[in-house]
Each structure stands twice: as structure tokens, then as C-alpha cells.
Coordinates of C-alpha atoms in Angstrom, one line a residue:
M1 CA 23.5 -23.2 -74.1
M2 CA 20.7 -24.0 -71.8
I3 CA 21.3 -20.0 -70.5
F4 CA 21.2 -18.9 -74.0
N5 CA 18.0 -20.5 -75.0
K6 CA 16.3 -19.2 -71.9
L7 CA 17.4 -15.6 -72.5
I8 CA 16.2 -16.0 -76.1
T9 CA 13.1 -16.9 -74.8
A10 CA 12.7 -14.4 -72.3
S11 CA 13.6 -11.8 -74.9
I12 CA 10.9 -13.2 -77.7
L13 CA 8.2 -13.5 -74.7
S14 CA 8.8 -9.7 -73.1
S15 CA 8.2 -8.6 -77.1
A16 CA 5.0 -10.7 -77.0
V17 CA 4.0 -9.0 -73.9
A18 CA 4.6 -5.7 -75.0
F19 CA 2.5 -6.1 -78.5
A20 CA -0.2 -8.6 -77.1
P21 CA -3.7 -7.8 -76.9
T22 CA -4.4 -5.8 -73.7
T23 CA -7.4 -8.0 -72.6
P24 CA -6.5 -8.8 -69.0
S25 CA -6.6 -12.6 -69.4
S26 CA -4.3 -12.9 -72.5
S27 CA -1.8 -10.2 -71.3
H28 CA -1.6 -11.9 -67.6
R29 CA -1.1 -15.3 -69.2
A30 CA 1.5 -14.0 -71.1
V31 CA 3.6 -12.1 -68.4
S32 CA 3.0 -15.0 -65.8
I33 CA 4.6 -17.2 -68.8
L34 CA 7.5 -14.6 -69.0
H35 CA 7.9 -14.9 -65.2
S36 CA 7.8 -18.9 -65.0
T37 CA 10.4 -19.1 -67.8
V38 CA 12.9 -16.8 -66.6
T39 CA 12.6 -17.2 -62.6
D40 CA 11.0 -20.7 -61.3
E41 CA 14.7 -22.3 -61.0
A42 CA 15.4 -19.4 -58.2
S43 CA 12.3 -20.0 -56.1
S44 CA 12.8 -21.0 -52.4
T45 CA 11.5 -24.0 -51.0
T46 CA 9.5 -22.1 -48.5
A47 CA 7.0 -21.6 -51.4
N48 CA 6.4 -25.2 -51.7
S49 CA 5.9 -25.5 -47.9
V50 CA 2.1 -24.9 -47.2
S51 CA -0.1 -26.4 -44.1
A52 CA -3.7 -25.3 -43.9
G53 CA -3.5 -22.7 -41.5
D54 CA -1.3 -20.6 -43.6
R55 CA -4.4 -19.1 -45.5
D56 CA -5.1 -16.8 -42.5
I57 CA -2.1 -16.8 -40.3
L58 CA -1.3 -13.1 -41.5
I59 CA -4.9 -12.1 -40.8
R60 CA -5.1 -13.9 -37.4
S61 CA -1.8 -12.5 -36.2
A62 CA -2.8 -9.0 -37.0
R63 CA -5.8 -9.4 -35.4
G64 CA -3.9 -10.0 -32.1
E65 CA -4.2 -13.9 -32.1
E66 CA -1.3 -16.0 -30.9
T67 CA -0.6 -18.2 -33.9
E68 CA 1.2 -21.4 -34.4
R69 CA 4.1 -20.0 -35.6
T70 CA 5.3 -16.4 -36.4
P71 CA 4.1 -15.2 -39.7
V72 CA 6.1 -13.2 -42.4
W73 CA 5.6 -10.8 -45.0
L74 CA 7.9 -7.8 -46.0
M75 CA 7.7 -4.2 -47.0
R76 CA 8.5 -3.6 -50.6
Q77 CA 8.6 -7.4 -51.0
A78 CA 7.7 -6.8 -54.6
G79 CA 10.8 -4.4 -55.6
R80 CA 13.6 -3.9 -57.7
Y81 CA 16.1 -6.5 -56.0
M82 CA 14.2 -9.1 -57.8
S83 CA 15.7 -9.6 -61.2
A84 CA 12.3 -10.6 -62.5
F85 CA 10.7 -7.2 -61.4
R86 CA 13.4 -5.3 -63.1
Q87 CA 12.7 -6.8 -66.4
Y88 CA 9.5 -4.9 -66.3
S89 CA 10.7 -1.5 -63.7
D90 CA 13.8 -1.1 -66.5
K91 CA 11.3 -1.1 -69.5
Y92 CA 8.0 0.4 -68.2
P93 CA 7.4 3.7 -66.4
F94 CA 5.8 3.3 -62.6
R95 CA 2.5 4.4 -63.3
E96 CA 2.1 2.1 -66.4
R97 CA 3.4 -0.8 -64.4
S98 CA 0.9 -0.1 -61.1
E99 CA -2.2 0.8 -63.1
T100 CA -1.9 -1.8 -66.1
P101 CA -3.6 -4.8 -64.2
S102 CA -1.8 -7.5 -66.1
M103 CA 1.7 -5.9 -64.9
A104 CA 0.5 -4.9 -61.6
I105 CA -1.1 -8.6 -60.7
E106 CA 2.2 -10.1 -61.9
L107 CA 4.7 -8.0 -59.9
S108 CA 2.7 -8.5 -56.6
L109 CA 2.9 -12.3 -57.3
Q110 CA 6.4 -12.8 -58.1
C111 CA 8.0 -12.5 -54.9
H112 CA 5.1 -15.0 -53.1
R113 CA 5.9 -17.7 -55.9
A114 CA 9.6 -17.3 -55.0
Y115 CA 9.6 -17.1 -51.2
G116 CA 6.4 -17.8 -50.0
M117 CA 5.6 -15.1 -47.6
D118 CA 2.4 -15.3 -45.6
G119 CA 0.8 -12.6 -47.8
I120 CA 0.6 -11.3 -51.1
I121 CA 0.7 -7.3 -51.3
M122 CA -0.8 -5.3 -54.2
F123 CA 1.8 -3.7 -56.4
S124 CA 0.8 0.1 -56.2
D125 CA 1.6 3.2 -54.1
I126 CA 0.4 5.3 -51.6
L127 CA 0.0 8.2 -54.1
T128 CA -1.9 6.1 -56.1
P129 CA -5.5 7.9 -54.8
L130 CA -4.5 11.4 -55.0
P131 CA -5.7 12.0 -58.6
T132 CA -9.4 11.3 -57.0
L133 CA -8.9 14.7 -55.2
G134 CA -7.6 16.5 -58.3
I135 CA -4.0 16.2 -57.5
E136 CA -2.0 15.1 -59.9
F137 CA 1.4 13.2 -60.0
D138 CA 4.1 11.0 -61.5
V139 CA 6.9 9.0 -60.9
V140 CA 10.0 10.2 -62.4
K141 CA 13.1 7.6 -62.6
G142 CA 15.9 8.7 -61.0
I143 CA 13.8 11.6 -59.0
G144 CA 10.7 9.9 -57.4
P145 CA 7.3 11.3 -57.2
V146 CA 6.9 14.8 -58.4
I147 CA 3.4 16.2 -57.7
S148 CA 2.4 19.2 -59.8
T149 CA -1.0 20.3 -58.2
E150 CA 0.0 23.2 -55.6
V151 CA -1.6 23.1 -52.2
K152 CA -0.7 25.7 -50.0
S153 CA -3.5 27.7 -48.6
E154 CA -7.0 27.3 -47.7
E155 CA -8.2 28.4 -51.5
D156 CA -6.2 25.5 -52.7
V157 CA -7.7 23.2 -50.5
D158 CA -11.0 24.3 -51.6
K159 CA -10.4 24.1 -55.1
L160 CA -9.8 20.3 -54.7
L161 CA -12.5 17.7 -55.2
D162 CA -14.8 16.8 -52.9
E163 CA -13.8 13.9 -50.6
N164 CA -17.3 12.4 -50.1
S165 CA -18.4 11.9 -53.7
V166 CA -15.4 9.9 -54.9
D167 CA -16.2 7.1 -57.3
F168 CA -13.2 4.9 -57.0
D169 CA -14.4 2.6 -59.8
E170 CA -14.7 5.4 -61.9
T171 CA -11.7 7.2 -60.8
L172 CA -9.4 4.3 -60.4
P173 CA -10.8 1.2 -62.3
F174 CA -7.7 -0.9 -62.2
I175 CA -7.9 -1.4 -58.5
R176 CA -10.9 -3.5 -58.8
E177 CA -9.6 -5.8 -61.1
I178 CA -5.9 -6.0 -59.6
L179 CA -7.3 -6.9 -56.3
G180 CA -10.2 -8.8 -57.7
T181 CA -7.5 -11.2 -59.5
L182 CA -5.0 -11.0 -56.8
S183 CA -7.7 -12.3 -54.2
K184 CA -8.3 -15.5 -56.3
E185 CA -4.5 -15.7 -56.6
A186 CA -4.3 -15.7 -52.9
E187 CA -7.1 -18.1 -52.3
E188 CA -5.4 -20.8 -54.7
A189 CA -1.8 -20.0 -52.9
N190 CA -3.7 -20.7 -49.4
T191 CA -2.4 -17.2 -48.4
S192 CA -3.7 -13.7 -47.1
L193 CA -4.3 -10.7 -49.6
I194 CA -2.8 -7.3 -47.8
G195 CA -4.1 -3.5 -49.2
F196 CA -2.4 -0.6 -48.3
V197 CA -3.0 3.2 -48.1
G198 CA -1.0 6.2 -47.4
A199 CA -1.3 8.1 -44.1
P200 CA -3.1 11.4 -44.3
F201 CA 0.0 13.7 -42.8
T202 CA 2.5 11.6 -45.5
L203 CA 0.3 12.4 -48.2
A204 CA -0.4 15.8 -47.4
A205 CA 3.2 16.5 -46.6
Y206 CA 4.1 14.9 -50.1
T207 CA 1.7 17.1 -51.9
I208 CA 2.7 20.3 -50.2
E209 CA 6.5 19.8 -50.8
G210 CA 5.7 18.7 -54.5
K211 CA 8.6 15.8 -54.0
S212 CA 10.5 14.2 -51.3
S213 CA 11.8 16.6 -49.1
K214 CA 14.8 16.3 -46.7
H215 CA 13.7 19.2 -44.1
C216 CA 9.7 19.2 -45.1
L217 CA 10.1 23.0 -44.5
T218 CA 6.8 24.2 -46.2
T219 CA 4.7 21.8 -44.5
K220 CA 6.1 22.8 -41.3
K221 CA 5.3 26.2 -42.0
M222 CA 2.0 25.4 -42.7
M223 CA 1.3 23.6 -39.1
M224 CA 2.8 26.4 -37.5
A225 CA 0.6 29.0 -39.2
D226 CA -2.2 26.6 -38.6
D227 CA -1.1 26.6 -35.0
T228 CA -1.4 30.5 -34.7
G229 CA -4.7 30.4 -36.6
S230 CA -3.6 32.4 -39.2
S231 CA -4.4 29.5 -41.8
K232 CA -6.2 26.6 -41.5
A233 CA -5.2 25.3 -44.6
M234 CA -3.2 22.2 -43.0
S235 CA -6.1 20.9 -41.0
M236 CA -8.4 21.4 -43.8
F237 CA -6.3 19.4 -46.2
L238 CA -5.3 16.6 -43.3
D239 CA -9.3 16.3 -42.7
K240 CA -10.0 16.0 -46.8
I241 CA -7.6 13.4 -47.2
A242 CA -8.4 11.4 -44.1
T243 CA -11.7 11.2 -45.5
M244 CA -10.8 9.6 -48.9
I245 CA -8.1 7.7 -47.7
G246 CA -10.4 6.1 -45.1
N247 CA -13.1 5.6 -48.1
Y248 CA -10.0 4.1 -50.6
A249 CA -8.9 1.6 -47.8
C250 CA -12.9 0.5 -47.9
H251 CA -12.7 0.2 -51.6
Q252 CA -10.0 -2.2 -51.3
I253 CA -11.5 -4.2 -48.7
D254 CA -14.7 -4.4 -51.0
C255 CA -12.4 -5.5 -53.8
G256 CA -10.8 -8.3 -51.8
A257 CA -8.0 -7.0 -49.7
Q258 CA -8.0 -8.6 -45.9
V259 CA -5.5 -6.8 -44.4
I260 CA -5.1 -3.2 -44.6
Q261 CA -1.7 -1.3 -43.8
V262 CA -1.6 2.2 -43.1
F263 CA 1.9 4.1 -44.0
E264 CA 3.0 7.0 -42.3
S265 CA 6.0 7.0 -44.4
W266 CA 7.5 10.7 -43.5
A267 CA 7.0 10.0 -39.8
H268 CA 10.6 11.0 -39.0
Q269 CA 9.4 14.6 -40.4
M270 CA 7.8 15.2 -37.0
S271 CA 8.2 16.3 -33.3
P272 CA 6.1 14.1 -31.1
S273 CA 4.0 17.3 -30.3
Q274 CA 3.3 17.7 -34.5
F275 CA 2.4 14.1 -34.6
E276 CA 0.2 14.6 -31.8
Q277 CA -1.5 17.5 -33.1
F278 CA -1.6 16.8 -36.6
A279 CA -0.6 13.4 -37.9
K280 CA -2.6 11.2 -35.2
P281 CA -6.0 12.7 -35.2
A282 CA -6.1 12.7 -39.0
A283 CA -4.6 8.6 -39.1
Q284 CA -7.2 8.0 -36.4
K285 CA -10.0 9.4 -38.7
A286 CA -9.0 7.2 -41.5
I287 CA -8.6 4.2 -39.3
K288 CA -12.2 4.9 -37.7
I289 CA -13.6 4.7 -41.2
I290 CA -12.3 1.5 -42.0
K291 CA -13.0 -0.2 -39.0
E292 CA -16.7 1.1 -38.6
K293 CA -17.3 -0.1 -42.0
H294 CA -15.3 -3.2 -41.9
P295 CA -14.8 -4.4 -37.9
D296 CA -13.5 -7.5 -38.8
V297 CA -10.8 -6.6 -41.2
P298 CA -7.4 -5.9 -39.2
V299 CA -5.6 -2.5 -39.7
I300 CA -1.8 -2.2 -38.9
Y301 CA -0.5 1.4 -38.8
F302 CA 3.5 1.8 -39.4
A303 CA 4.9 5.2 -38.7
N304 CA 8.4 5.1 -40.4
G305 CA 10.8 6.8 -38.3
G306 CA 8.1 7.4 -35.4
S307 CA 9.9 5.4 -32.8
A308 CA 10.7 8.3 -30.8
Y309 CA 7.0 8.7 -29.7
L310 CA 6.4 4.9 -30.0
E311 CA 3.9 5.4 -26.5
R312 CA 1.6 7.8 -28.5
Q313 CA 0.6 5.6 -31.1
R314 CA -1.1 2.9 -28.6
D315 CA -4.6 4.5 -29.0
M316 CA -4.4 4.9 -33.1
G317 CA -7.5 2.5 -33.3
A318 CA -5.3 0.2 -35.4
D319 CA -5.5 -3.7 -34.6
M320 CA -1.7 -3.4 -34.8
I321 CA 1.4 -1.2 -34.6
A322 CA 4.5 -1.9 -36.8
V323 CA 7.7 -0.7 -35.8
D324 CA 10.6 0.3 -37.5
W325 CA 14.3 -0.9 -37.1
S326 CA 15.4 2.2 -35.0
V327 CA 13.9 0.9 -31.8
D328 CA 15.0 -2.6 -30.0
M329 CA 11.8 -5.2 -30.3
A330 CA 11.9 -6.0 -26.9
E331 CA 12.1 -2.2 -26.0
A332 CA 9.0 -1.6 -28.5
R333 CA 6.9 -4.2 -26.7
K334 CA 7.7 -2.9 -23.4
I335 CA 6.7 0.6 -24.8
L336 CA 3.4 -0.3 -26.4
G337 CA 2.5 -2.9 -23.8
P338 CA 1.7 -6.4 -23.5
D339 CA -2.0 -5.9 -25.1
I340 CA -1.0 -4.2 -28.4
P341 CA -0.2 -6.3 -31.3
I342 CA 2.8 -5.5 -32.7
S343 CA 5.0 -5.8 -36.1
G344 CA 8.5 -5.6 -37.2
N345 CA 11.4 -4.9 -37.3
I346 CA 14.6 -6.1 -38.5
D347 CA 16.9 -3.7 -40.0
P348 CA 16.7 -4.2 -44.0
T349 CA 20.5 -4.1 -44.4
I350 CA 20.9 -7.2 -42.3
L351 CA 19.9 -8.9 -45.5
F352 CA 23.5 -7.8 -46.9
G353 CA 24.8 -10.0 -44.2
S354 CA 25.5 -13.8 -44.3
K355 CA 22.9 -16.6 -44.1
E356 CA 24.0 -17.1 -40.4
Q357 CA 23.4 -13.4 -39.7
I358 CA 20.3 -13.1 -41.2
E359 CA 18.9 -16.2 -39.4
Q360 CA 20.2 -15.0 -36.2
A361 CA 18.6 -11.7 -36.7
V362 CA 15.4 -13.6 -37.3
R363 CA 15.6 -15.6 -34.0
D364 CA 16.4 -12.8 -31.9
C365 CA 13.4 -10.5 -33.3
I366 CA 11.2 -13.5 -32.2
D367 CA 12.4 -13.8 -29.2
K368 CA 12.1 -10.1 -28.1
A369 CA 8.7 -10.0 -29.6
G370 CA 7.7 -12.8 -26.8
G371 CA 8.2 -15.9 -29.0
P372 CA 7.0 -18.0 -32.0
G373 CA 3.4 -16.7 -32.9
K374 CA 3.6 -13.8 -30.5
H375 CA 4.0 -11.1 -33.5
L376 CA 4.1 -10.3 -36.7
M377 CA 7.6 -10.6 -38.5
N378 CA 8.5 -7.9 -41.1
L379 CA 11.5 -5.5 -41.7
G380 CA 11.5 -2.1 -40.0
H381 CA 11.5 -0.6 -43.6
G382 CA 11.1 -2.0 -46.9
V383 CA 13.7 -4.2 -49.0
M384 CA 16.5 -2.2 -50.0
Q385 CA 17.4 -2.0 -54.0
G386 CA 20.5 -4.6 -54.4
T387 CA 19.4 -6.9 -51.6
P388 CA 20.6 -10.3 -52.5
E389 CA 17.6 -12.6 -53.5
E390 CA 18.6 -15.3 -51.9
A391 CA 18.8 -13.5 -48.7
V392 CA 15.3 -12.8 -48.6
G393 CA 14.5 -16.6 -48.9
W394 CA 16.9 -17.3 -46.1
L395 CA 14.6 -14.8 -43.9
V396 CA 11.3 -16.2 -44.5
D397 CA 12.5 -19.7 -44.4
E398 CA 14.3 -19.1 -40.7
C399 CA 11.0 -17.2 -39.5
K400 CA 8.7 -20.3 -40.7
R401 CA 11.1 -22.7 -39.4
Y402 CA 12.2 -21.0 -35.9
K403 CA 10.3 -23.1 -33.0
G404 CA 11.5 -21.0 -30.1
K405 CA 14.9 -21.1 -28.1
D406 CA 13.7 -24.1 -26.0
A407 CA 12.9 -26.2 -29.1

């Protein structure tokens, strides 16, 4: 009977959220009530274990400081593996969720309430700022992002909007409200607020291909044409996006973000030489813009599938390099050297294993990174859909608990 009553209550509140006035305060309160009614009992014990240093432990780690324990957050920690999240993803289109402040705020907070990671990351998408350049996209359920604006020539690049005159408050007005509210929530929760952007190459390739691509062939043809000099569209496009992305990250910081992660999500599409020639200079330009304006805000660079050329990432200009799960943490530490702060890199599929396997993976990763407090724990990619919710709690709990082999 208790479960039945909760389901009825959740249904009523869900309807209330859908038809309530859309003022930020009223809709956010209604959404928060819905979340707490349905999911509070599933919360991890970690979420209630707070110490004074938790507020900035992730920030200090991202700057390269040794910390009192290994901090932890997870890519896609706000995701469909959570039943509370699916109450929204099953009902509302992605852009409505990510661009409606009340929903984006709630979806950002759910996982932290449940598991107590060391950071709250804004629920958004790497493609979100593309419309500031006149590039239109949608996220289609079952297909993913679909970009309708064609960019394949120098003329196409010239037609895009000026990257230097973007007013993010005008073009993306929801970002300030989302991050402003999350900043207050993070302070009250004694934790950090993470912002993020897509790296220029990934955004360019996504736009050029128009959707997810197995071989990225059109983009690679444009890179080859750029290399021969027959068309400089690729270089022009990367340069334009780099400026916009650097400024967008600065805007997130101005709105309250304390750490920025740069996602090179399509790094696996490049050879080492292609990375060196195209993706790396563009990412370095974006990172330089961020660091020149906000030198004290740490920037993390993550090249998914880029472990094959990890040695080429030492001089990205970022404060920390995040590594994917395809490289052993001890080897990654060796390649980057002792002076490059590192984040990562547990295989996300481990979360489908037993509690003992998950806890052992956490301990192994921490040990290989140099011991507790010597790196920033994360997965080597995002939390996968279908991941058991309790598995995320086990990972976070063990990371916070582990004191080292000799403890």
C-alpha cells in the first residue's frame, strides 16, 4: 500500500509540474518535491557524510594539489541510469529538459543528493552553444543529435555568425539561471560546481557530419583538403569554434562554474598526426582564452579515445588531463609524467559487476595513480544506461573511504 500511495503521489506531482506556472521558483520547488517523494529512500549513505574540506576538494585536485582523500565525480552522473532522471527523459525532449532551468537544475542535482559526488555538473550538452554561430540542431530520441546547418566549404563558414560578438545571455539565456541556482545549491551542499564545453574538433566534426558518424569521412576529407591547401574550410571552422567555445566557458565561469572540463568526445576519430595538426591547436586556443581570463579556474581536458596519443596531450595548457579507460592508469601516469595532474579512469562496465569488483577497481585505480589524494577519480567514459543505481553508490563510497594499501 505504501508503494502504491507513493506512485499515486508521484503521478499527481508529475502532472502538477507539467501544468504549473513556469516561474523558476515555483517550477523548481515542484520538481524538487517530485524528486524527494520518489527517490529519497534510495540515497547513498555517502551523501550524508560531509567534511569541511569537501567544498573545494575537487577544485584543489584539478589544480594539481594533493588532497586529504581522492575526490570523485562521474561523467554522465546525471543520466538515464537513474529512475528519477527517466521520469523526465521519458516525458520531455532533450532540449526542453536542458534549456528549461527548473528541469535542468533538478536533473543536475538528483545524483548528488543520492550519491554525494564531490561535484555537481550542469545538465546540458556539448552542442548547446552551436546556435550562437547560427548552427541549428535537435536531439532526436533513438537517433541522437541531428544538425541541419551545412558546413562543408569556406563559403559555408563565412556565412556563420561572428564568433567575437556572441552575447550568451541573449542567445542562451537559460545558462545563467541554471548555473546561478546550481552555484547556490553547491554552496549549500558543501561541494563544487562543474561546467563543461565540447572541444572545437568534436563540435566541428559533429556539424560537418550532421549526426553521429562511424568513420567521420566527410570531416577527414575536409582535413585532407585543408592539408593540400585546396580548401581551408576546416581550419577556418575550427578557429571560429575555438573562439566561441573559449568565450562560452568563460561565460559559464562568470555564471558560477568553478571548474571547466573540455570534452574531445570524438578523439577516437583521429590519428595522432591529425590530432596534432587540427584538434590540438584549436583546443589549445580555447583553453588559452579560458586561462587568460580566469587563471585560477582549473581546466580539465578529456580526449575520449585519445589514449593512443596521450604523450601529445602534455602541453594542452589545461590544468589536468582526464584519460579514458583503454589505458592502464599506471601507464597513463608514466606517459604524462609526475607533474601533469590526472583524472580517470575506471571502465564504466565495471559498474555492472559485483560490489567487491567495483570496490577493487576503485582501489586499483587509486593505487596506480599514486595513492589516495593523488588524482581525481572518474570513469574512463560516462555512466552507461542500465547501470545499477546502487553500483554508483558503491563506487563513490569506496573512493571516499579508501585510505591506501598500508592503512
